[in-house]
Amino acid sequence: MSTSQQTALVTGANKGIGFEAARQLARQGFTVWLGARDEARGEAAVKELGVDGDVRFVGLDVTDEASVRAAAQRIEEETGLDVLVNNAGVAFADGDGRPGEVDLDVLQRTFDVNVHGALRVTQAFLPLIRRSAAGRIVNVSSTLGSLGVVTSPQNPFGQLASFAYPASKTALNAITGWLAVELRDTSVKVNSVCPGSNATDMNSAGAQPASEGAKVVVHAATLPADGPTGSFLDVNGVVPW
Ligand code: NAP
């Protein structure tokens, strides 16, 4: 069932950038499904956002097929879906190693959430998004995943002894590019965004509040019909792949 009101799902929205993106979308009038893997944390977040608009909790662990399927069925029955924000993400402790020595267990656990999880959710919700007049898929990536930046002479990440998280964001960007091509004859837009450096549980050294990073997420979620698809965007414009 679809309503005339625009509906968005944000995964991993009980805190951090996802929480702030959910808030900003609700304030714009979206019905927002706040996805969280933990019911208590999700319901607490929904309670906090109640003043901002119509925000509803949906249980969603992106690594759990049954959880994702159940969420898709419920959202299909109750509202339909226009916007999917693949925000849920993990970054395990720094120091998992450069490619020559990376801990493969850390690599796999990172990919389970950041890549397989995002693709699992995308596949489950794609039939709903295709039915929307203005479907938008936003993959919350990172400039760390940009091979263009990493292989440039000025690479700002040269000292980073961690491969798993950046590689997962490169793979997430591959989903963006390939899916945008798959959907190029539709009105659905698929983009990656980098929210910049935000002070969250994931990034204690973050430079700005998560509410700032959420703005580019919301920008990509609300692109007009002539907006870009298959792009990698940050607050300054286009990020190289
Ligand atoms: P955060 O505060 O740690 O939030 C991460 C969210 O993802 C939490 O809600 C977490 O839920 C959820 N999550 C983790 N595993 C999950 C799973 N299996 N299923 C469902 N949800 C799951 O991190 P953040 O900084 O807001 O990051 C949000 C996104 O922005 C991530 O994709 C991250 O890579 C990206 N990003 C962040 C920065 C930054 O500077 N912070 C920069 C670039 C990109 P729990 O609370 O249950 O753990």
Tab-separated table of C-alpha atoms and ligand atoms in Angstrom:
chain	number	residue	atom	x	y	z
A	1	MET	CA	0.000	0.000	0.000
A	2	SER	CA	1.282	3.501	-0.776
A	3	THR	CA	0.272	6.836	0.656
A	4	SER	CA	0.675	10.239	-0.960
A	5	GLN	CA	3.053	11.180	1.848
A	6	GLN	CA	6.704	10.511	1.136
A	7	THR	CA	8.182	7.728	3.208
A	8	ALA	CA	11.805	7.074	4.118
A	9	LEU	CA	13.677	4.267	5.835
A	10	VAL	CA	16.992	4.987	7.539
A	11	THR	CA	18.982	1.966	8.702
A	12	GLY	CA	21.062	2.199	11.871
A	13	ALA	CA	19.094	5.273	12.870
A	14	ASN	CA	19.004	4.902	16.646
A	15	LYS	CA	22.040	7.177	16.981
A	16	GLY	CA	24.663	9.185	15.148
A	17	ILE	CA	24.259	10.347	11.558
A	18	GLY	CA	21.305	8.048	10.896
A	19	PHE	CA	19.408	9.476	13.857
A	20	GLU	CA	20.009	13.030	12.677
A	21	ALA	CA	19.053	12.162	9.092
A	22	ALA	CA	15.820	10.632	10.403
A	23	ARG	CA	15.125	13.806	12.357
A	24	GLN	CA	15.763	16.059	9.351
A	25	LEU	CA	13.608	13.940	7.038
A	26	ALA	CA	10.786	13.916	9.591
A	27	ARG	CA	10.986	17.699	9.853
A	28	GLN	CA	10.623	17.874	6.067
A	29	GLY	CA	7.365	15.963	6.363
A	30	PHE	CA	8.505	12.447	5.533
A	31	THR	CA	7.021	9.511	7.340
A	32	VAL	CA	10.273	8.028	8.649
A	33	TRP	CA	10.912	4.413	9.483
A	34	LEU	CA	13.734	4.412	12.014
A	35	GLY	CA	15.579	1.139	11.531
A	36	ALA	CA	17.479	-0.235	14.510
A	37	ARG	CA	18.688	-3.695	15.394
A	38	ASP	CA	17.947	-3.231	19.086
A	39	GLU	CA	14.298	-2.613	19.973
A	40	ALA	CA	14.951	-0.682	23.176
A	41	ARG	CA	17.476	1.632	21.524
A	42	GLY	CA	15.204	2.064	18.514
A	43	GLU	CA	12.085	2.820	20.536
A	44	ALA	CA	14.011	5.302	22.703
A	45	ALA	CA	15.171	7.105	19.563
A	46	VAL	CA	11.645	7.178	18.143
A	47	LYS	CA	10.394	8.664	21.393
A	48	GLU	CA	13.015	11.395	21.184
A	49	LEU	CA	12.062	12.205	17.579
A	50	GLY	CA	8.336	12.224	18.228
A	51	VAL	CA	8.334	16.015	18.379
A	52	ASP	CA	9.872	16.186	14.908
A	53	GLY	CA	7.153	14.346	13.001
A	54	ASP	CA	5.887	10.888	12.098
A	55	VAL	CA	8.763	8.577	13.077
A	56	ARG	CA	8.164	4.848	13.497
A	57	PHE	CA	10.452	2.129	14.801
A	58	VAL	CA	11.152	-0.918	12.687
A	59	GLY	CA	13.415	-3.708	13.883
A	60	LEU	CA	16.153	-4.187	11.327
A	61	ASP	CA	19.486	-5.960	11.643
A	62	VAL	CA	21.078	-5.614	8.231
A	63	THR	CA	23.000	-8.874	8.682
A	64	ASP	CA	19.855	-10.872	9.426
A	65	GLU	CA	17.864	-11.981	6.381
A	66	ALA	CA	14.696	-12.715	8.380
A	67	SER	CA	14.799	-9.331	10.079
A	68	VAL	CA	15.234	-7.519	6.763
A	69	ARG	CA	12.434	-9.512	5.100
A	70	ALA	CA	10.060	-8.830	7.996
A	71	ALA	CA	10.833	-5.107	7.881
A	72	ALA	CA	10.214	-4.991	4.131
A	73	GLN	CA	6.904	-6.804	4.480
A	74	ARG	CA	5.715	-4.509	7.241
A	75	ILE	CA	6.711	-1.316	5.430
A	76	GLU	CA	5.125	-2.562	2.205
A	77	GLU	CA	1.862	-3.238	4.053
A	78	GLU	CA	1.795	-0.023	6.064
A	79	THR	CA	3.233	2.769	3.903
A	80	GLY	CA	5.281	1.732	0.885
A	81	LEU	CA	8.704	3.342	0.503
A	82	ASP	CA	10.218	6.215	-1.481
A	83	VAL	CA	13.621	6.714	0.119
A	84	LEU	CA	16.091	4.165	1.429
A	85	VAL	CA	19.119	5.382	3.362
A	86	ASN	CA	21.706	2.649	3.841
A	87	ASN	CA	23.347	4.230	6.853
A	88	ALA	CA	24.016	1.309	9.216
A	89	GLY	CA	27.733	0.773	9.428
A	90	VAL	CA	30.572	-0.478	11.553
A	91	ALA	CA	34.244	0.340	11.867
A	92	PHE	CA	36.114	-1.970	14.160
A	93	ALA	CA	39.200	-0.782	16.013
A	94	ASP	CA	41.852	0.929	13.931
A	95	GLY	CA	44.915	-1.096	13.234
A	96	ASP	CA	43.379	-4.120	11.526
A	97	GLY	CA	46.238	-3.609	9.115
A	98	ARG	CA	47.075	-2.457	5.621
A	99	PRO	CA	46.199	-4.802	2.757
A	100	GLY	CA	49.470	-6.697	3.188
A	101	GLU	CA	48.584	-7.733	6.709
A	102	VAL	CA	44.897	-7.026	7.247
A	103	ASP	CA	43.052	-9.240	9.704
A	104	LEU	CA	40.706	-11.189	7.417
A	105	ASP	CA	38.226	-11.753	10.217
A	106	VAL	CA	37.880	-8.000	10.728
A	107	LEU	CA	37.576	-7.587	6.951
A	108	GLN	CA	34.764	-10.114	6.782
A	109	ARG	CA	32.841	-8.722	9.761
A	110	THR	CA	33.108	-5.226	8.314
A	111	PHE	CA	31.887	-6.343	4.899
A	112	ASP	CA	29.026	-8.310	6.511
A	113	VAL	CA	27.459	-5.048	7.692
A	114	ASN	CA	28.755	-2.310	5.389
A	115	VAL	CA	28.501	-4.198	2.095
A	116	HIS	CA	26.411	-7.363	2.307
A	117	GLY	CA	24.076	-5.677	4.787
A	118	ALA	CA	23.498	-2.651	2.579
A	119	LEU	CA	22.953	-4.842	-0.481
A	120	ARG	CA	20.632	-7.210	1.398
A	121	VAL	CA	18.453	-4.278	2.499
A	122	THR	CA	18.553	-2.746	-0.974
A	123	GLN	CA	17.432	-5.979	-2.617
A	124	ALA	CA	14.590	-6.404	-0.127
A	125	PHE	CA	13.276	-2.874	-0.588
A	126	LEU	CA	13.951	-2.395	-4.297
A	127	PRO	CA	10.508	-3.637	-5.371
A	128	LEU	CA	8.909	-0.977	-3.138
A	129	ILE	CA	11.271	1.769	-4.293
A	130	ARG	CA	10.592	0.933	-7.937
A	131	ARG	CA	6.899	1.648	-7.301
A	132	SER	CA	7.664	5.146	-6.006
A	133	ALA	CA	7.365	8.144	-8.321
A	134	ALA	CA	10.574	9.545	-6.824
A	135	GLY	CA	12.600	6.640	-5.486
A	136	ARG	CA	15.936	7.532	-3.926
A	137	ILE	CA	18.627	5.248	-2.534
A	138	VAL	CA	21.412	6.818	-0.507
A	139	ASN	CA	24.458	4.805	0.446
A	140	VAL	CA	26.325	6.417	3.321
A	141	SER	CA	29.908	5.958	2.268
A	142	SER	CA	33.172	7.711	3.092
A	143	THR	CA	35.941	9.512	1.228
A	144	LEU	CA	38.137	6.792	2.734
A	145	GLY	CA	36.527	4.522	0.140
A	146	SER	CA	37.552	6.728	-2.765
A	147	LEU	CA	40.278	5.025	-4.794
A	148	GLY	CA	40.728	8.322	-6.631
A	149	VAL	CA	41.678	10.031	-3.361
A	150	VAL	CA	43.715	7.133	-1.962
A	151	THR	CA	45.814	6.736	-5.116
A	152	SER	CA	46.387	10.468	-5.586
A	153	PRO	CA	49.842	11.874	-4.732
A	154	GLN	CA	48.228	13.976	-1.988
A	155	ASN	CA	46.528	10.953	-0.384
A	156	PRO	CA	45.554	12.281	3.050
A	157	PHE	CA	45.100	8.730	4.365
A	158	GLY	CA	48.631	7.500	3.658
A	159	GLN	CA	49.394	6.783	7.324
A	160	LEU	CA	46.200	4.803	7.970
A	161	ALA	CA	47.001	1.245	9.028
A	162	SER	CA	43.469	0.066	8.457
A	163	PHE	CA	42.095	-1.467	5.271
A	164	ALA	CA	38.800	-3.134	6.188
A	165	TYR	CA	36.609	-0.073	6.615
A	166	PRO	CA	37.912	1.873	3.579
A	167	ALA	CA	37.638	-1.233	1.388
A	168	SER	CA	34.049	-1.777	2.549
A	169	LYS	CA	33.148	1.738	1.486
A	170	THR	CA	34.808	1.217	-1.915
A	171	ALA	CA	32.626	-1.878	-2.326
A	172	LEU	CA	29.563	0.085	-1.209
A	173	ASN	CA	30.391	2.623	-3.916
A	174	ALA	CA	30.462	-0.232	-6.426
A	175	ILE	CA	26.899	-1.064	-5.423
A	176	THR	CA	25.958	2.570	-6.030
A	177	GLY	CA	27.477	2.738	-9.487
A	178	TRP	CA	26.254	-0.625	-10.711
A	179	LEU	CA	22.769	-0.206	-9.293
A	180	ALA	CA	22.440	3.259	-10.822
A	181	VAL	CA	23.214	1.697	-14.199
A	182	GLU	CA	20.709	-1.102	-13.560
A	183	LEU	CA	18.049	1.508	-12.771
A	184	ARG	CA	18.949	4.106	-15.380
A	185	ASP	CA	15.673	3.678	-17.270
A	186	THR	CA	13.658	4.336	-14.115
A	187	SER	CA	13.105	7.454	-11.987
A	188	VAL	CA	15.081	5.919	-9.114
A	189	LYS	CA	18.290	7.711	-8.179
A	190	VAL	CA	21.135	5.931	-6.432
A	191	ASN	CA	24.000	7.882	-4.919
A	192	SER	CA	26.805	7.521	-2.408
A	193	VAL	CA	27.492	10.305	0.047
A	194	CYS	CA	30.352	11.124	2.383
A	195	PRO	CA	29.044	12.948	5.453
A	196	GLY	CA	32.480	14.297	6.431
A	197	SER	CA	34.074	13.803	9.829
A	198	ASN	CA	31.393	13.640	12.527
A	199	ALA	CA	31.621	13.178	16.271
A	200	THR	CA	29.768	9.902	16.822
A	201	ASP	CA	30.391	6.646	18.642
A	202	MET	CA	32.151	5.470	15.464
A	203	ASN	CA	34.439	8.495	15.284
A	204	SER	CA	35.402	10.008	18.619
A	205	ALA	CA	37.690	12.450	16.782
A	206	GLY	CA	34.894	13.702	14.552
A	207	ALA	CA	35.151	17.345	13.613
A	208	GLN	CA	31.486	18.302	13.434
A	209	PRO	CA	28.184	17.259	14.991
A	210	ALA	CA	26.309	14.442	13.291
A	211	SER	CA	23.522	16.878	12.444
A	212	GLU	CA	25.935	18.527	9.971
A	213	GLY	CA	26.957	15.255	8.352
A	214	ALA	CA	23.316	14.266	8.009
A	215	LYS	CA	22.638	17.226	5.717
A	216	VAL	CA	24.301	15.694	2.651
A	217	VAL	CA	22.452	12.437	3.348
A	218	VAL	CA	19.145	14.299	3.312
A	219	HIS	CA	20.226	16.250	0.245
A	220	ALA	CA	20.750	13.005	-1.693
A	221	ALA	CA	17.499	11.584	-0.297
A	222	THR	CA	15.499	14.533	-1.591
A	223	LEU	CA	17.130	15.171	-4.977
A	224	PRO	CA	14.820	16.639	-7.604
A	225	ALA	CA	13.928	14.724	-10.763
A	226	ASP	CA	16.831	16.308	-12.652
A	227	GLY	CA	19.343	15.559	-9.886
A	228	PRO	CA	22.312	13.221	-10.298
A	229	THR	CA	22.323	9.454	-10.088
A	230	GLY	CA	25.340	7.175	-9.891
A	231	SER	CA	27.345	9.918	-8.163
A	232	PHE	CA	29.489	10.170	-5.060
A	233	LEU	CA	28.678	13.409	-3.260
A	234	ASP	CA	29.851	15.358	-0.253
A	235	VAL	CA	29.138	18.822	1.039
A	236	ASN	CA	31.471	20.322	-1.586
A	237	GLY	CA	30.016	18.464	-4.578
A	238	VAL	CA	31.335	15.420	-6.390
A	239	VAL	CA	33.897	13.079	-4.776
A	240	PRO	CA	36.086	11.033	-7.134
A	241	TRP	CA	35.351	7.293	-7.142
B	1	NAP	P1	27.420	5.208	14.833
B	1	NAP	O1	27.044	6.370	15.684
B	1	NAP	O2	28.328	4.163	15.368
B	1	NAP	O3	26.057	4.546	14.294
B	1	NAP	C1	26.090	3.366	13.541
B	1	NAP	C2	24.689	2.819	13.461
B	1	NAP	O4	24.718	1.610	12.696
B	1	NAP	C3	24.108	2.466	14.834
B	1	NAP	O5	22.747	2.774	14.858
B	1	NAP	C4	24.314	0.956	14.883
B	1	NAP	O6	23.397	0.290	15.744
B	1	NAP	C5	24.015	0.632	13.430
B	1	NAP	N1	24.401	-0.730	13.083
B	1	NAP	C6	25.586	-1.346	13.203
B	1	NAP	N2	25.503	-2.629	12.815
B	1	NAP	C7	24.207	-2.839	12.451
B	1	NAP	C8	23.480	-3.935	11.970
B	1	NAP	N3	24.061	-5.145	11.808
B	1	NAP	N4	22.169	-3.782	11.665
B	1	NAP	C9	21.564	-2.580	11.836
B	1	NAP	N5	22.189	-1.504	12.314
B	1	NAP	C10	23.506	-1.631	12.616
B	1	NAP	O7	28.147	5.699	13.490
B	1	NAP	P2	27.948	6.982	12.556
B	1	NAP	O8	29.211	7.742	12.630
B	1	NAP	O9	26.662	7.642	12.813
B	1	NAP	O10	27.939	6.257	11.130
B	1	NAP	C11	26.805	6.188	10.301
B	1	NAP	C12	27.293	5.935	8.892
B	1	NAP	O11	28.112	7.024	8.464
B	1	NAP	C13	28.151	4.680	8.754
B	1	NAP	O12	27.834	4.001	7.548
B	1	NAP	C14	29.561	5.245	8.687
B	1	NAP	O13	30.447	4.388	8.016
B	1	NAP	C15	29.323	6.538	7.937
B	1	NAP	N6	30.365	7.559	8.100
B	1	NAP	C16	30.616	8.096	9.323
B	1	NAP	C17	31.590	9.078	9.424
B	1	NAP	C18	31.892	9.748	10.744
B	1	NAP	O14	32.808	10.598	10.791
B	1	NAP	N7	31.170	9.456	11.821
B	1	NAP	C19	32.324	9.503	8.302
B	1	NAP	C20	32.043	8.907	7.074
B	1	NAP	C21	31.049	7.959	6.980
B	1	NAP	P3	23.782	-0.063	17.274
B	1	NAP	O15	23.553	1.202	18.068
B	1	NAP	O16	22.820	-1.151	17.607
B	1	NAP	O17	25.209	-0.492	17.284
